Coordinates of C-alpha atoms and ligand atoms in Angstrom, one line a residue:
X1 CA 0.0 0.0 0.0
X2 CA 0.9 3.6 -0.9
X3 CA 0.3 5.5 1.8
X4 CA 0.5 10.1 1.6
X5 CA -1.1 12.9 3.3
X6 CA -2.4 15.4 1.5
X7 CA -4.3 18.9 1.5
X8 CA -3.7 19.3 5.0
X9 CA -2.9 15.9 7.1
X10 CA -6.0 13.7 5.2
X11 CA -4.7 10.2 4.4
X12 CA -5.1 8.6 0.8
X13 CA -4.2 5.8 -0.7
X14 CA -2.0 6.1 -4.2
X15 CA -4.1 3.8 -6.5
X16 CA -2.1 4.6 -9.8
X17 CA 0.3 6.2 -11.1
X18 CA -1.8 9.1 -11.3
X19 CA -4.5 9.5 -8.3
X20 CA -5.4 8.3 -5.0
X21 CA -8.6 7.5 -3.1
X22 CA -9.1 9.5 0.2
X23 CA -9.1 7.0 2.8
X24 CA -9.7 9.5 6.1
X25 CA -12.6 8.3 7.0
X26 CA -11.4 4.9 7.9
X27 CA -8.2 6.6 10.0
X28 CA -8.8 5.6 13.8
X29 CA -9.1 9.0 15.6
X30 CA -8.3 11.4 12.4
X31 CA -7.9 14.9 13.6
X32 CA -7.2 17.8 11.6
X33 CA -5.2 19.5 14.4
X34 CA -1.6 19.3 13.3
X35 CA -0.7 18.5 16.3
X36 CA -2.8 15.4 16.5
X37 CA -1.3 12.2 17.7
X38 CA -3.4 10.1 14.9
X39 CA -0.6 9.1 12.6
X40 CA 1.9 8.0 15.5
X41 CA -0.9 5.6 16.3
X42 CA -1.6 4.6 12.4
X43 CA 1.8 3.7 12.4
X44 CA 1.8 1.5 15.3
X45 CA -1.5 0.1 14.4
X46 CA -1.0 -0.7 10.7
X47 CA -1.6 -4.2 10.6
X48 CA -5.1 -4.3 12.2
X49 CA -6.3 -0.7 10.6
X50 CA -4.8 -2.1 7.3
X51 CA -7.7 -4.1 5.6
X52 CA -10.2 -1.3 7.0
X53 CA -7.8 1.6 4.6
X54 CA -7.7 -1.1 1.8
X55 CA -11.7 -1.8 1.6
X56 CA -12.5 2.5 1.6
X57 CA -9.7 2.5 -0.7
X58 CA -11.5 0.1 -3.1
X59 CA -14.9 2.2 -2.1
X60 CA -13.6 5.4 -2.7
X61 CA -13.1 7.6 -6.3
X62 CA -10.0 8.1 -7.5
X63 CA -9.0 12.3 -6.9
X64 CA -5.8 12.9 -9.6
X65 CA -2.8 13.8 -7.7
X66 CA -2.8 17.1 -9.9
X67 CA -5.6 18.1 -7.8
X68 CA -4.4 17.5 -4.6
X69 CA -1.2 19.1 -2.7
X70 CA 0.8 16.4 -1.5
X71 CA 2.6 16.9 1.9
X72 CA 5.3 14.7 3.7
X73 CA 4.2 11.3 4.4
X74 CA 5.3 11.7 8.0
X75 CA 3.4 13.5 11.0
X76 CA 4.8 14.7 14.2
X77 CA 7.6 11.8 14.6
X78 CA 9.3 12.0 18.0
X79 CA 12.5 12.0 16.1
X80 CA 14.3 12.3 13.3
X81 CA 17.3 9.3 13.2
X82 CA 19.9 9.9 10.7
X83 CA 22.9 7.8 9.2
X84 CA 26.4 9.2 8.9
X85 CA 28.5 7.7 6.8
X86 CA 27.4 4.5 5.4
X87 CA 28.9 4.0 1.7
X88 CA 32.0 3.6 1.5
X89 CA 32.5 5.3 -1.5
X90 CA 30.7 8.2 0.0
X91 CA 33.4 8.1 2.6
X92 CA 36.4 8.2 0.2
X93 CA 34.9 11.7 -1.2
X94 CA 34.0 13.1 2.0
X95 CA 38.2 12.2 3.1
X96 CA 39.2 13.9 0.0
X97 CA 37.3 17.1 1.1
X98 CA 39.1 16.9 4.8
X99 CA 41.6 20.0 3.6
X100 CA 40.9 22.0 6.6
X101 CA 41.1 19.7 9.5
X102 CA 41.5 16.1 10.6
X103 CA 37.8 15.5 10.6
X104 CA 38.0 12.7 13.1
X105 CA 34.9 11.0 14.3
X106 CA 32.8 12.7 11.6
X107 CA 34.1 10.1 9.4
X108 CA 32.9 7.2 11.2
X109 CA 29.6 5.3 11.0
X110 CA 27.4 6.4 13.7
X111 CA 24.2 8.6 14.0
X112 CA 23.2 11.8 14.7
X113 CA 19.5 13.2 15.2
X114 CA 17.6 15.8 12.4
X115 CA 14.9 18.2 14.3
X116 CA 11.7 16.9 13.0
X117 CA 10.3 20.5 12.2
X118 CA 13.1 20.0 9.2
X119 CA 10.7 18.3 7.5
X120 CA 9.0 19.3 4.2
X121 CA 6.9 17.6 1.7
X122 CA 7.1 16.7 -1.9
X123 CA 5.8 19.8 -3.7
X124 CA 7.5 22.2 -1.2
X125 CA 11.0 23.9 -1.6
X126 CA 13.7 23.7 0.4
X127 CA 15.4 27.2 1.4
X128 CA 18.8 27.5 1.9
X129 CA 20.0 30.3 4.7
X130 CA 22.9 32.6 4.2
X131 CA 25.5 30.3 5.7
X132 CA 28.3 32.4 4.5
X133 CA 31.1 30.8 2.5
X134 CA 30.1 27.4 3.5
X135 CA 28.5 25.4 0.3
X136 CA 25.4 23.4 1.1
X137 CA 24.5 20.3 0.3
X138 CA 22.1 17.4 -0.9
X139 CA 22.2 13.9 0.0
X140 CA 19.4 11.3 -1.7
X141 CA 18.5 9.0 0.5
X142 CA 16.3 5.9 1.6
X143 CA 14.2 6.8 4.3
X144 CA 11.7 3.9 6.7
X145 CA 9.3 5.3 9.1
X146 CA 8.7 2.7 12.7
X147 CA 6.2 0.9 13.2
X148 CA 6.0 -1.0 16.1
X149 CA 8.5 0.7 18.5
X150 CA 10.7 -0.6 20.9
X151 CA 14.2 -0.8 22.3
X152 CA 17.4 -3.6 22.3
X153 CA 15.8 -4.3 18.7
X154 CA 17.4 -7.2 17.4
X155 CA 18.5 -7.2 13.5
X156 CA 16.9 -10.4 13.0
X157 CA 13.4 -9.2 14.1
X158 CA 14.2 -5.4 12.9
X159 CA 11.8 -5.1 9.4
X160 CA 9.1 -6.0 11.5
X161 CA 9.3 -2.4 13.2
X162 CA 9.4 -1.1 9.6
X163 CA 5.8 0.2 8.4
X164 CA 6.9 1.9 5.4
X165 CA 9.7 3.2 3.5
X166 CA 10.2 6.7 1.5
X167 CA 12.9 8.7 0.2
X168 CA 14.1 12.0 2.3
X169 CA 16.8 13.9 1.1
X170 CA 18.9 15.1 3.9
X171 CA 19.9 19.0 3.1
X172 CA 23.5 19.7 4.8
X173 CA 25.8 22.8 6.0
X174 CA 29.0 21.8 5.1
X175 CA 31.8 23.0 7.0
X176 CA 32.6 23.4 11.4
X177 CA 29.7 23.2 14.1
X178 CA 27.8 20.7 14.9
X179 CA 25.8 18.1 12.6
X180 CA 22.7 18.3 14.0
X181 CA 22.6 22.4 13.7
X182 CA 24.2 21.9 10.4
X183 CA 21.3 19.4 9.0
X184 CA 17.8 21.0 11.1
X185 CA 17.3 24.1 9.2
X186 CA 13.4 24.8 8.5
X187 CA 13.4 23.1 5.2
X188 CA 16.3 20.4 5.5
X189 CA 14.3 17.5 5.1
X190 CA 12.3 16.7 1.9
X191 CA 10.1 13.5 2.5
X192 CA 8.3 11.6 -0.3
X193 CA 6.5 11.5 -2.1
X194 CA 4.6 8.6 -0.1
X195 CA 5.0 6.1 2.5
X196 CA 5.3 2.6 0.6
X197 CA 4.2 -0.3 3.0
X198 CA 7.2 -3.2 3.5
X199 CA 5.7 -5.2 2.0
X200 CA 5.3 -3.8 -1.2
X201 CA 9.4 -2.7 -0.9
X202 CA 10.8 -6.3 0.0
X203 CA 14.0 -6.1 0.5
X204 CA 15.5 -2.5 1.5
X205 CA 18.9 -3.8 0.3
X206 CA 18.2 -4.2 -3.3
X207 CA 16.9 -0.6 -4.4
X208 CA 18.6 1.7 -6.2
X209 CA 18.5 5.4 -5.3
X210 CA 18.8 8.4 -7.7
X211 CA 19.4 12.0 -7.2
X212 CA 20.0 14.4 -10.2
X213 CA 20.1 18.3 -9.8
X214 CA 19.3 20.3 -13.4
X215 CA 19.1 17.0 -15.1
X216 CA 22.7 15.8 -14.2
X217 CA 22.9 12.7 -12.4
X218 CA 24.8 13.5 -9.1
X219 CA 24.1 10.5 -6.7
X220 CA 23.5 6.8 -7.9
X221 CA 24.1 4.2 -6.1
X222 CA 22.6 0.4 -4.8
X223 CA 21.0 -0.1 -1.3
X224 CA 23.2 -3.3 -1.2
X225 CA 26.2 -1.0 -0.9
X226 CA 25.6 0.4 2.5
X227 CA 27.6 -0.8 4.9
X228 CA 25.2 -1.1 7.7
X229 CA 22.1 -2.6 6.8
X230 CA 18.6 -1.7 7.7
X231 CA 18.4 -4.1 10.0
X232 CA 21.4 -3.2 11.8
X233 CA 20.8 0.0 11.7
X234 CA 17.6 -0.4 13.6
X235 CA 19.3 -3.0 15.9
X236 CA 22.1 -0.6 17.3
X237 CA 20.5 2.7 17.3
X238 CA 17.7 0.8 19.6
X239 CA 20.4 -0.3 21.6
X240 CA 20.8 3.7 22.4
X241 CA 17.5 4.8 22.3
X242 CA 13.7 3.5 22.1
X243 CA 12.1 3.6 19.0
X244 CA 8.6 5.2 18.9
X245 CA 5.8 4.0 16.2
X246 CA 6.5 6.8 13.6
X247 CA 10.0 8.2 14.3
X248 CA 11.7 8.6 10.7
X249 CA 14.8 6.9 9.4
X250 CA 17.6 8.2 6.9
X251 CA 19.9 5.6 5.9
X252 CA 23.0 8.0 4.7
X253 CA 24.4 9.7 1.9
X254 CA 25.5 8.1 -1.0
X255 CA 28.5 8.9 -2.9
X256 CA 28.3 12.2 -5.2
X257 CA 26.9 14.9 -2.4
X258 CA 27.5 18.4 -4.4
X259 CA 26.3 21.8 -3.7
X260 CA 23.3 23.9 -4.3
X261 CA 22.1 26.7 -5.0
X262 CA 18.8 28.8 -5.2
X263 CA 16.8 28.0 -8.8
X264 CA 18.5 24.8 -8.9
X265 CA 15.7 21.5 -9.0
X266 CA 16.7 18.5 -7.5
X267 CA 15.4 15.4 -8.7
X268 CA 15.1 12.3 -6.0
X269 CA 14.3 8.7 -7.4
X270 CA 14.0 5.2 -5.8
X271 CA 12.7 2.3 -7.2
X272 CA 9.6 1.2 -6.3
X273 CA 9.1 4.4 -3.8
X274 CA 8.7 6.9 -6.4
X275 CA 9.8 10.6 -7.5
X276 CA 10.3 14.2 -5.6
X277 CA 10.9 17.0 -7.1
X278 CA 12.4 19.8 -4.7
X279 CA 13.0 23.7 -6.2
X280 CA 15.9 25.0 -4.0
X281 CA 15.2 28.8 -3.3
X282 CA 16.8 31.2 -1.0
X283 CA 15.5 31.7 2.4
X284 CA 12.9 34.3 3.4
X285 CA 11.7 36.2 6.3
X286 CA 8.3 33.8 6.3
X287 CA 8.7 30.1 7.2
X288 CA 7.4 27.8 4.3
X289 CA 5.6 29.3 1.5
X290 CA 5.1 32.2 3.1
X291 CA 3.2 30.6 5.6
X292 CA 3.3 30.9 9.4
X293 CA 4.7 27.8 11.1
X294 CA 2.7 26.2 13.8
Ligands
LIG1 MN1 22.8 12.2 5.3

C-alpha cells in the first residue's frame, strides 16, 4: 500500500500512477489539528487498521494527484534518526574534502538526530540560509518510518518495526559546528513523495537510489552498498534509544553529495518508492511558502 497525506494531514491511498482514493474516513481517531497524535498511532497500528484503509480505498473515487497538494508522508515523529557515513565510496569523497582539518569522528559510521520541524513535503522547496562561504548540500537518501517501537531491537526481528519506507533527502551545511545544527534548518528534510508499505518494498537492500540536480545525475548508487544494513541500523541505534511508532529513518548519503544553489531542481528517485521533485530557493523572512509555522 501507498500511503500520503495530502491537503492538510488527510490520508489517501495512491491507486495509480496518477491518483489516489481519500481513505480518512477509515483513520482511527483522524484529527485535523496538526498537532494530533493520529498518525503515531496509524503507524503502530498498521496491521489491524490495514484491511479497514484497503476496503474505503476500493470504495472510494480516485481524486488525480494534480488536484491535490501532497505533503510529507510523516506527522509529528518524535525523532528524526539519521545515518552518517554509510557508503563507503561516499566516505572516500568526503576524506578527499578533509583539507581543513582532521575531521575525526565525523568520518565514522554512527548517528546523529535531524529536528523533526526540518521536515517538508514533496511539492514544497527547500530554502537555503545565508551560511556564508560554506557550500550546502544534498544527499538522496532511503528513508523507513517505525512501526512498532521498541528498544534492544534485534536485527533479525528489525523489518518487523518497519511500516513503510520513503525517500528524504537530507539537506546539509558543510563546514565546522555541529551536525545536528548543520542538517535542522526549516526546510532540510524533503520527504516523499509517499509512505510505501514493507511489503510492497521487500528487500531495502536491493533498491537503487537516484538524485540528479538540473538533469545531471549527481548521486546513484545500490542499497546493497551500504555498509550497515537496515536491520542493523535499527538494531544498534535501539540499543541507544527506544524507538517510537513513527519516528523517521535516513539511511545516509550516497557517494556524489554536491552543492546547491537557489533556482537549482533536484530530482530524487528510488525504485519502487517513487519521484520528488524539490525547487531550492533562497531563504525568506516567512517560514514555508510564506506561511506561518505552527
Ligand atoms: Mn545524510
Amino acid at each position: 500500500m501507498r500511503l500520503c497525506l495530502y491537503n492538510g494531514h488527510r490520508v489517501g491511498v495512491v491507486t495509480s500512477e496518477h491518483g489516489l482514493v481519500d481513505v480518512t474516513a477509515a483513520v482511527p481517531g483522524w484529527s485535523d489539528d496538526p498537532l494530533s497524535d493520529f498518525f503515531v498511532r496509524l503507524c503502530r497500528d498498521f496491521d489491524s487498521a490495514k484491511a479497514q484503509l484497503e476496503a474505503e480505498a476500493r470504495r472510494g473515487e480516485e481524486i488525480p494527484l494534480t488536484a491535490v497538494r501532497l505533503g510529507p508522508p510523516v506527522l509529528n515523529p518524535s525523532k528524526v534518526v539519521a545515518v552518517a557515513m554509510n557508503y563507503a565510496a561516499h566516505r572516500a569523497e568526503m576524506e578527499g574534502r578533509a583539507d581543513r582539518s582532521n575531521l575525526g569522528w565525523r568520518m565514522e559510521f554512527d548517528v546523529f538526530l535531524k529536528a523533526p520541524s526540518s521536515i517538508v513535503g514533496p511539492e514544497d522547496t527547500v530554502e537555503l540560509p545565508d551560511v556564508g562561504d560554506n557550500e550546502i548540500h544534498h544527499e538522496g537518501e532511503l528513508a523507513f518510518v517505525v512501526g512498532t517501537g521498541g528498544r534492544d531491537i534485534a536485527a533479525a526481528d528489525a523489518l518487523d518495526h518497519v511500516v513503510g519506507y520513503t525517500t528524504m533527502i537530507d539537506i546539509t551545511v558543510r563546514g565546522p559546528g555541529d551536525r545536528s545544527r548543520r542538517k535542522s534548518y526549516d526546510t532540510f528534510s524533503p520527504t516523499g513523495p509517499h509512505l510505501v508499505t514493507g511489503d510492497e518494498i521487500g528487500d531495502p537492500q536491493a533498491l537503487t537510489i537516484d538524485l540528479s540536480v538540473g538533469g545531471e545525475t549527481r548521486q546513484h548508487v545500490d542499497t546493497k552498498d551500504m555498509l550497515v544494513s537496515v536491520r542493523e541500523i535499527i538494531a544498534y541505534a535501539s540499543s541507544i534509544m527506544t524507538l517510537v511508532p513513527g519516528d523517521v529513518f535516513c539511511t545516509g548519503a550516497p557517494p556524489g553529495v554536491g552543492p546547491i544553489v537557489p533556482g537549482d531542481v533536484m530530482r530524487t528517485e528510488i525504485d519502487r518508492i517513487g519521484v520528488m521533485e524539490i525547487p531550492v530557493v533562497a531563504r525568506t523572512a516567512a517560514g514555508p511558502d510564506g506561511e506561518a509555522l505552527p
